[in-house]
mmCIF file of C-alpha atoms in Angstrom:
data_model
loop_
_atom_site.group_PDB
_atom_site.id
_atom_site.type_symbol
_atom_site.label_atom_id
_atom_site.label_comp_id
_atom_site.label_asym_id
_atom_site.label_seq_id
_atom_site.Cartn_x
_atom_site.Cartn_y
_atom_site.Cartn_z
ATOM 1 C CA UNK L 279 34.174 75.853 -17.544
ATOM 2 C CA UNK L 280 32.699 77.402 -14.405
ATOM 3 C CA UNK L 281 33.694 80.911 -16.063
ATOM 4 C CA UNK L 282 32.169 80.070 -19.302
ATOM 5 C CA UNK L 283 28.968 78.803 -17.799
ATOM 6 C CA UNK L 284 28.939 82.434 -15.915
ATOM 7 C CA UNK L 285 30.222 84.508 -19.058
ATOM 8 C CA UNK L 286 27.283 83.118 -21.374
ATOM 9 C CA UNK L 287 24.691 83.304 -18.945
ATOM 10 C CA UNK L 288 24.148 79.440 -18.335
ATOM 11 C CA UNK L 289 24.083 79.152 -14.781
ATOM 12 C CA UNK L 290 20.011 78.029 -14.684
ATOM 13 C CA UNK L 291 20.777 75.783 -17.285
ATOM 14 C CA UNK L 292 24.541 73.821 -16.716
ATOM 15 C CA UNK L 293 25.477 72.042 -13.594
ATOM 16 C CA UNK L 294 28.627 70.771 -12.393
ATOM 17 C CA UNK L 295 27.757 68.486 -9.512
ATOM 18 C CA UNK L 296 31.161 66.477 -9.381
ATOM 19 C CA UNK L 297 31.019 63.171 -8.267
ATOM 20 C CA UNK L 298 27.645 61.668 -7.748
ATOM 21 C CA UNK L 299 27.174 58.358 -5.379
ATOM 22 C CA UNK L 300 26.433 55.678 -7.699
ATOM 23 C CA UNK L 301 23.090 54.945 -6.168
ATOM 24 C CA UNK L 302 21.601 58.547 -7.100
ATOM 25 C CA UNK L 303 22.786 58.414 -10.743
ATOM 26 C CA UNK L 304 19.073 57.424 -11.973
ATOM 27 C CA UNK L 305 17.478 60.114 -10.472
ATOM 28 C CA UNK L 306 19.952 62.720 -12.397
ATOM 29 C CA UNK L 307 19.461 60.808 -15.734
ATOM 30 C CA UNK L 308 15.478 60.756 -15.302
ATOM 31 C CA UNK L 309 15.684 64.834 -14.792
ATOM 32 C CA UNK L 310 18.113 65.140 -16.949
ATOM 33 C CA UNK L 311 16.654 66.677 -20.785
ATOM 34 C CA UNK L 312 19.133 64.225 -22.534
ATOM 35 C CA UNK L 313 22.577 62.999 -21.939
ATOM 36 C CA UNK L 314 25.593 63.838 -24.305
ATOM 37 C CA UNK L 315 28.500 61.752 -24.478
ATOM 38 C CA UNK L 316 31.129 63.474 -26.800
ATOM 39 C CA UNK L 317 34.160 60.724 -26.418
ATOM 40 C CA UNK L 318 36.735 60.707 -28.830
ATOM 41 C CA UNK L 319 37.274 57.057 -28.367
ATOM 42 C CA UNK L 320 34.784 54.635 -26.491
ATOM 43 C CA UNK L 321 34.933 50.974 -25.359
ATOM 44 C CA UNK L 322 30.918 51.193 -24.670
ATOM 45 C CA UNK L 323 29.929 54.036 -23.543
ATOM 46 C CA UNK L 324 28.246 52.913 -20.052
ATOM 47 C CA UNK L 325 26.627 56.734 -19.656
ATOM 48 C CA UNK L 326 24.584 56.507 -22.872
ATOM 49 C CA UNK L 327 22.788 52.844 -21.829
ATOM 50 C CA UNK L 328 22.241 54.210 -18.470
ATOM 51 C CA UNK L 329 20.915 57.270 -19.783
ATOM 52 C CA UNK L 330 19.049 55.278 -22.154
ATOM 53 C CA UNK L 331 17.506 53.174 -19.340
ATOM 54 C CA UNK L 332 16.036 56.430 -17.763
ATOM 55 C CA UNK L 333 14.400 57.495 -20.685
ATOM 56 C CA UNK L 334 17.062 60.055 -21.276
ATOM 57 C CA UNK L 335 17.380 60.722 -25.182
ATOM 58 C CA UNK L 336 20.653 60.546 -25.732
ATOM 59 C CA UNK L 337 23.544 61.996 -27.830
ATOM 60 C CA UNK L 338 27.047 60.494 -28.687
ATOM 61 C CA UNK L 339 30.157 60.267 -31.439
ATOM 62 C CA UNK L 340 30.329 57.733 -33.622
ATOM 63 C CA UNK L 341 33.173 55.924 -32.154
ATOM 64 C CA UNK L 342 33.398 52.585 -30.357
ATOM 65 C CA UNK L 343 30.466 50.935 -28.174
ATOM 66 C CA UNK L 344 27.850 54.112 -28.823
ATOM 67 C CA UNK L 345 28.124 52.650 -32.573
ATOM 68 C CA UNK L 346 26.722 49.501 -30.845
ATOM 69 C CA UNK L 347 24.213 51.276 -28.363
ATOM 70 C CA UNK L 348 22.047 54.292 -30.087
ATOM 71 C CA UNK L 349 20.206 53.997 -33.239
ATOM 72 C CA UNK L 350 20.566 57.343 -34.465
ATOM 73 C CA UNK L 351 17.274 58.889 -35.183
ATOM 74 C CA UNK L 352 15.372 56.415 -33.315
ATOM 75 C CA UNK L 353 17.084 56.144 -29.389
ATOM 76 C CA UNK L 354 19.142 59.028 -29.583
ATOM 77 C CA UNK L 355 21.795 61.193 -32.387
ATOM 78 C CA UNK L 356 25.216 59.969 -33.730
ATOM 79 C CA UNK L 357 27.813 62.850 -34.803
ATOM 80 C CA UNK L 358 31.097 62.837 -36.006
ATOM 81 C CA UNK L 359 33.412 63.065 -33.101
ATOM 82 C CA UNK L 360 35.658 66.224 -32.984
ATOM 83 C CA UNK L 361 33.035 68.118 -34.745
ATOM 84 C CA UNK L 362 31.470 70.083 -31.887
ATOM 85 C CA UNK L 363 29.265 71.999 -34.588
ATOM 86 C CA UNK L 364 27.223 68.702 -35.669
ATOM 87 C CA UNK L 365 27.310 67.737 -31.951
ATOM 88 C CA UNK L 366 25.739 71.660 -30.765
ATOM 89 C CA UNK L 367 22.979 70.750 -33.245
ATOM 90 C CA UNK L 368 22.133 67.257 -32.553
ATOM 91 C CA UNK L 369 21.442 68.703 -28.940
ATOM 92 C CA UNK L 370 19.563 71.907 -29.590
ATOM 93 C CA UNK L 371 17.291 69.855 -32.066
ATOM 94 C CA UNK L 372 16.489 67.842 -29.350
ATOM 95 C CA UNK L 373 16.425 70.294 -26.560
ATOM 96 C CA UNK L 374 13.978 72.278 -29.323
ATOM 97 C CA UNK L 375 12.023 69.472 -29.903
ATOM 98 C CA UNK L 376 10.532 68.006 -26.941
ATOM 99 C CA UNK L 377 8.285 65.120 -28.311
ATOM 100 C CA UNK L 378 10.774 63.765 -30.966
ATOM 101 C CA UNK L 379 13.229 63.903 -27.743
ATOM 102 C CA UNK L 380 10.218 62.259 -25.357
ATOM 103 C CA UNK L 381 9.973 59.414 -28.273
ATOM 104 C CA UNK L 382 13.398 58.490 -28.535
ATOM 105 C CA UNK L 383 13.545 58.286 -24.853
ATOM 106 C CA UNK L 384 10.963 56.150 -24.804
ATOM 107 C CA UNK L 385 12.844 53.851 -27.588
ATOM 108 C CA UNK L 386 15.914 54.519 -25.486
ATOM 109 C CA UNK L 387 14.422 52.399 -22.717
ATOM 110 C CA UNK L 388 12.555 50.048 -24.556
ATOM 111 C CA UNK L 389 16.403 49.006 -26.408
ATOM 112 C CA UNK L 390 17.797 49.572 -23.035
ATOM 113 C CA UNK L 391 16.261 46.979 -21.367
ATOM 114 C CA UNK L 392 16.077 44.347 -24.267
ATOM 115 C CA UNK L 393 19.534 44.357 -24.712
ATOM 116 C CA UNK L 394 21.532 45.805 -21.646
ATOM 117 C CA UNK L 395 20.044 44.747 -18.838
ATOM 118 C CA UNK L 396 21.285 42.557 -16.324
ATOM 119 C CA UNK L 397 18.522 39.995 -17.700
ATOM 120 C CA UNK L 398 19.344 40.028 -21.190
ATOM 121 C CA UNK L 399 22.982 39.892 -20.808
ATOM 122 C CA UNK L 400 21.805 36.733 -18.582
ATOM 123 C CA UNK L 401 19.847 35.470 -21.400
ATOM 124 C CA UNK L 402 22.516 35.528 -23.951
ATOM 125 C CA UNK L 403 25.160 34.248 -21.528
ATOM 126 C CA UNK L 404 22.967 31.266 -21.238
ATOM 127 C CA UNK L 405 22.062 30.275 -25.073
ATOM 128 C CA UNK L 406 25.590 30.736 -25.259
ATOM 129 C CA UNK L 407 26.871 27.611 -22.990
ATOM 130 C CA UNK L 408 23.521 26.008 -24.494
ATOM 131 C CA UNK L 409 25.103 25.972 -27.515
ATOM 132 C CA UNK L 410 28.268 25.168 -26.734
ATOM 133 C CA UNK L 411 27.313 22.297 -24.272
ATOM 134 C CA UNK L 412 24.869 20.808 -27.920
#
């Protein structure tokens, strides 16, 4: 990949940082122009709602848990997995569009923290044994 980033010119533009301390991961999200997640099979997808929570757009397949975490068009864009064509221009019409990418990031957040956070997830956990203990 390192070759490919150098044959096409890329180097200002793609990074390969390898493993980042867990701790620092918000600050790379938040400088981040979007995040792209381009599984082929997902259980949930734990990059896109921390992206999301950054105000990162984001972009993913439409497999597993991203079906359950981006609202395509509104937080972020769905593509077909293995279909790196519809995935190149899901980015580049974000990367080319800086306010519609600034908006869903916004959204992003804003569904982020409704239903992902550590307070939500608390929320639900409790009407849950609410209604069970009724």
């Amino acid at each position: 990949l390192d070759s490919l980033v150098r044959k096409l010119g890329l180097e200002d533009k793609v990074q390969f940082v390898g493993k980042v301390p867990h701790k620092e991961l918000p600050d790379w999200y938040r400088a981040s122009s979007l995040v792209v997640n381009p599984s082929l099979s997902e259980s949930f997808g734990i990059s896109i709602v921390e992206g999301m929570a950054c105000g990162a757009p984001v972009v993913g397949t439409r497999v597993g848990g991203m079906l359950e975490t981006i609202v395509d068009g509104h937080t972020g864009r769905l593509v077909e997995a293995e279909r790196p064509d519809l995935l190149a221009d899901a980015v580049l019409s974000l990367l080319n569009n800086p306010s519609m990418a600034a908006e869903m990031g916004r959204h992003g957040r804003e569904r982020a923290v409704e239903n992902f956070s550590w307070a939500a997830r608390a929320d639900r956990l409790i009407s849950a044994y609410r209604l069970v203990c009724n």
